[in-house]
Amino acid sequence: MYIIVGLGNPGEEYELTHHNTGRMVVQDFAKKNDFPEWVFDKKSNALKSEGKIGKEKVLLLLPETFMNNSGNAVAKFVISKKKAETLIVVHDDLDLPLARFKISFAKHSAGHKGVESVIRKVKTNAFIRVRVGISPKKPARNASRSEAGGKPKGKKLIEFLLGKFSPKKLPILKKIVKKIILALETIVSEGLEKAMSEFN
């Protein structure tokens, strides 16, 4: 059984924020594939929904902890390195521009606190990640990185991550989410290599 985790922060105030991109993708995946209503799982402190893609069972998980503690929920279900191979973590990525995504396996966290938490709690980085770009595409000339849409730092970084997608950018995200859902379906039904060759 594959476990697909959408990283983000719980609560209405964080809906549609850049840092909740992973959570939004997994919610849309559930809708598109007619998964049952989300149920709160007390043991893991997460929302979960179980369904199938073709013949494959899939558990969807949305941790109800803040981003930095995402691994607590995941570790309740991923209890071995073998099980981690069928874990897919979907999360925002500042190193990729908006409208891009990348599938990777067994990579370092690159400073993403949610991914760091998962690696720490499941005691391995040998799991699948779907990194969804949230960075604006091109820095303007003669502008600082944070102003230009490069990688913001410090306080500006927190403001950006917890800031909501603008009405202009939301449709761009929604369009790429459709492709990410196809990629997730491909991983589950046809394997990681097939998905990487088709979508990366």
Short mmCIF file of C-alpha atoms in Angstrom, two decimals:
data_model
loop_
_atom_site.label_atom_id
_atom_site.label_comp_id
_atom_site.label_asym_id
_atom_site.label_seq_id
_atom_site.Cartn_x
_atom_site.Cartn_y
_atom_site.Cartn_z
CA MET A 1 0.00 0.00 0.00
CA TYR A 2 1.26 3.44 -0.92
CA ILE A 3 1.05 6.24 1.64
CA ILE A 4 0.75 9.72 0.14
CA VAL A 5 1.36 12.57 2.58
CA GLY A 6 0.53 16.22 1.89
CA LEU A 7 2.69 18.57 3.95
CA GLY A 8 1.27 21.82 5.26
CA ASN A 9 -0.17 23.51 8.33
CA PRO A 10 -3.66 22.71 9.66
CA GLY A 11 -6.42 25.28 10.06
CA GLU A 12 -8.35 27.69 7.86
CA GLU A 13 -5.85 30.53 8.26
CA TYR A 14 -3.23 28.51 6.36
CA GLU A 15 -5.45 27.49 3.45
CA LEU A 16 -4.10 28.53 0.02
CA THR A 17 -0.72 29.54 1.48
CA HIS A 18 2.49 28.68 -0.39
CA HIS A 19 3.64 26.37 2.43
CA ASN A 20 0.41 24.36 2.15
CA THR A 21 0.94 23.39 -1.47
CA GLY A 22 1.57 19.71 -0.65
CA ARG A 23 -1.59 19.52 1.41
CA MET A 24 -3.62 21.15 -1.40
CA VAL A 25 -2.29 18.66 -3.97
CA VAL A 26 -3.27 15.66 -1.85
CA GLN A 27 -6.74 17.13 -1.15
CA ASP A 28 -7.26 17.57 -4.91
CA PHE A 29 -5.95 14.04 -5.54
CA ALA A 30 -8.58 12.70 -3.10
CA LYS A 31 -11.37 14.64 -4.85
CA LYS A 32 -10.35 13.62 -8.35
CA ASN A 33 -10.17 9.94 -7.42
CA ASP A 34 -13.37 9.90 -5.34
CA PHE A 35 -11.68 8.91 -2.08
CA PRO A 36 -13.92 8.78 1.01
CA GLU A 37 -14.36 11.78 3.32
CA TRP A 38 -11.35 12.66 5.47
CA VAL A 39 -11.44 11.06 8.93
CA PHE A 40 -9.42 12.28 11.91
CA ASP A 41 -7.08 9.55 13.17
CA LYS A 42 -6.35 10.17 16.85
CA LYS A 43 -3.35 7.82 16.97
CA SER A 44 -1.40 9.79 14.35
CA ASN A 45 -3.02 13.21 14.84
CA ALA A 46 -3.74 13.34 11.12
CA LEU A 47 -6.61 13.32 8.65
CA LYS A 48 -6.69 10.17 6.57
CA SER A 49 -8.59 8.72 3.65
CA GLU A 50 -8.14 5.25 2.16
CA GLY A 51 -9.01 4.24 -1.37
CA LYS A 52 -7.67 2.55 -4.48
CA ILE A 53 -5.92 3.54 -7.68
CA GLY A 54 -6.66 0.62 -9.98
CA LYS A 55 -5.95 -2.42 -7.82
CA GLU A 56 -3.47 -0.66 -5.55
CA LYS A 57 -4.52 0.43 -2.07
CA VAL A 58 -3.58 3.99 -1.18
CA LEU A 59 -3.65 5.77 2.18
CA LEU A 60 -3.76 9.57 2.02
CA LEU A 61 -2.50 11.46 5.04
CA LEU A 62 -2.67 15.12 6.08
CA PRO A 63 -0.80 15.70 9.35
CA GLU A 64 -2.77 17.94 11.73
CA THR A 65 0.45 19.11 13.37
CA PHE A 66 2.41 22.15 12.24
CA MET A 67 4.88 21.64 9.40
CA ASN A 68 7.95 21.17 11.65
CA ASN A 69 6.34 18.14 13.33
CA SER A 70 4.97 16.43 10.18
CA GLY A 71 7.07 13.34 10.79
CA ASN A 72 5.16 12.43 13.97
CA ALA A 73 2.06 11.47 11.97
CA VAL A 74 3.99 9.71 9.20
CA ALA A 75 6.00 7.58 11.66
CA LYS A 76 2.78 5.99 12.96
CA PHE A 77 2.30 4.35 9.54
CA VAL A 78 5.84 4.04 8.20
CA ILE A 79 7.42 1.70 10.71
CA SER A 80 10.29 0.25 8.64
CA LYS A 81 12.74 1.21 5.91
CA LYS A 82 10.96 -1.23 3.61
CA LYS A 83 7.65 0.56 4.20
CA ALA A 84 9.33 3.92 3.55
CA GLU A 85 9.88 2.85 -0.08
CA THR A 86 6.12 3.18 -0.64
CA LEU A 87 5.91 6.57 1.09
CA ILE A 88 5.28 9.59 -1.14
CA VAL A 89 5.68 13.03 0.44
CA VAL A 90 4.24 15.97 -1.50
CA HIS A 91 5.56 19.39 -0.51
CA ASP A 92 6.27 22.95 -1.63
CA ASP A 93 9.75 23.72 -3.01
CA LEU A 94 11.32 27.17 -3.16
CA ASP A 95 14.08 25.97 -5.48
CA LEU A 96 11.60 25.25 -8.28
CA PRO A 97 9.61 27.92 -10.10
CA LEU A 98 5.83 27.99 -9.94
CA ALA A 99 4.32 25.65 -12.57
CA ARG A 100 7.16 23.14 -12.21
CA PHE A 101 7.42 19.97 -10.15
CA LYS A 102 9.96 17.21 -9.73
CA ILE A 103 9.80 13.63 -8.50
CA SER A 104 12.82 12.53 -6.49
CA PHE A 105 13.91 9.62 -4.32
CA ALA A 106 16.30 9.41 -1.34
CA LYS A 107 17.34 13.07 -1.41
CA HIS A 108 18.28 15.40 1.44
CA SER A 109 15.70 17.83 2.83
CA ALA A 110 17.37 20.94 1.29
CA GLY A 111 16.29 22.83 4.41
CA HIS A 112 12.57 22.02 4.18
CA LYS A 113 11.47 21.68 7.82
CA GLY A 114 8.57 19.32 7.09
CA VAL A 115 10.76 16.97 5.07
CA GLU A 116 13.47 17.15 7.76
CA SER A 117 10.89 16.07 10.33
CA VAL A 118 9.78 13.10 8.20
CA ILE A 119 13.38 11.96 7.60
CA ARG A 120 14.17 12.23 11.32
CA LYS A 121 11.07 10.30 12.44
CA VAL A 122 11.07 7.50 9.84
CA LYS A 123 14.89 7.25 10.20
CA THR A 124 15.58 7.22 6.46
CA ASN A 125 15.46 9.54 3.45
CA ALA A 126 14.80 6.61 1.09
CA PHE A 127 11.26 7.63 0.19
CA ILE A 128 9.62 9.32 -2.79
CA ARG A 129 9.13 13.07 -2.84
CA VAL A 130 7.05 15.20 -5.18
CA ARG A 131 8.50 18.70 -4.96
CA VAL A 132 6.08 21.37 -6.14
CA GLY A 133 7.59 24.68 -7.25
CA ILE A 134 6.34 27.83 -5.54
CA SER A 135 9.10 30.29 -6.44
CA PRO A 136 8.33 33.07 -8.93
CA LYS A 137 10.17 32.41 -12.17
CA LYS A 138 12.65 35.13 -12.98
CA PRO A 139 14.44 37.60 -10.76
CA ALA A 140 14.20 41.13 -12.12
CA ARG A 141 17.46 42.89 -12.90
CA ASN A 142 19.02 45.13 -10.23
CA ALA A 143 16.69 43.79 -7.52
CA SER A 144 17.44 41.92 -4.33
CA ARG A 145 16.58 38.21 -4.37
CA SER A 146 13.64 38.59 -2.02
CA GLU A 147 12.15 41.43 -4.06
CA ALA A 148 12.82 39.69 -7.33
CA GLY A 149 11.13 36.42 -6.59
CA GLY A 150 14.35 34.50 -6.01
CA LYS A 151 14.65 32.71 -2.69
CA PRO A 152 13.57 35.07 0.11
CA LYS A 153 15.48 34.97 3.39
CA GLY A 154 14.73 35.43 7.09
CA LYS A 155 11.52 37.26 7.91
CA LYS A 156 10.68 37.67 4.21
CA LEU A 157 10.91 33.90 3.77
CA ILE A 158 8.35 33.27 6.54
CA GLU A 159 6.06 35.98 5.13
CA PHE A 160 6.27 34.39 1.68
CA LEU A 161 5.69 30.81 2.86
CA LEU A 162 2.69 31.80 5.00
CA GLY A 163 1.38 34.21 2.36
CA LYS A 164 -1.52 33.12 0.18
CA PHE A 165 -1.33 32.45 -3.56
CA SER A 166 -2.48 35.54 -5.41
CA PRO A 167 -5.61 35.32 -7.63
CA LYS A 168 -3.22 35.52 -10.59
CA LYS A 169 -1.01 32.62 -9.43
CA LEU A 170 -3.69 30.26 -8.12
CA PRO A 171 -4.89 29.18 -11.61
CA ILE A 172 -1.25 28.46 -12.58
CA LEU A 173 -0.93 26.21 -9.53
CA LYS A 174 -4.27 24.49 -10.21
CA LYS A 175 -3.14 23.70 -13.75
CA ILE A 176 0.10 22.04 -12.61
CA VAL A 177 -1.74 20.17 -9.83
CA LYS A 178 -3.67 18.24 -12.53
CA LYS A 179 -0.34 17.03 -13.92
CA ILE A 180 0.98 16.17 -10.44
CA ILE A 181 -2.13 14.06 -9.81
CA LEU A 182 -1.39 12.13 -13.01
CA ALA A 183 2.20 11.66 -11.84
CA LEU A 184 1.02 10.32 -8.46
CA GLU A 185 -1.38 7.92 -10.19
CA THR A 186 1.49 6.74 -12.40
CA ILE A 187 3.78 6.11 -9.41
CA VAL A 188 1.09 4.01 -7.74
CA SER A 189 -0.04 2.05 -10.79
CA GLU A 190 3.13 1.82 -12.91
CA GLY A 191 6.04 2.49 -10.57
CA LEU A 192 8.50 5.24 -9.72
CA GLU A 193 10.81 4.81 -12.73
CA LYS A 194 7.98 5.12 -15.22
CA ALA A 195 6.69 8.27 -13.47
CA MET A 196 10.16 9.84 -13.32
CA SER A 197 10.84 9.20 -17.00
CA GLU A 198 7.44 10.59 -17.98
CA PHE A 199 7.18 13.64 -15.72
CA ASN A 200 10.71 14.77 -14.76
#
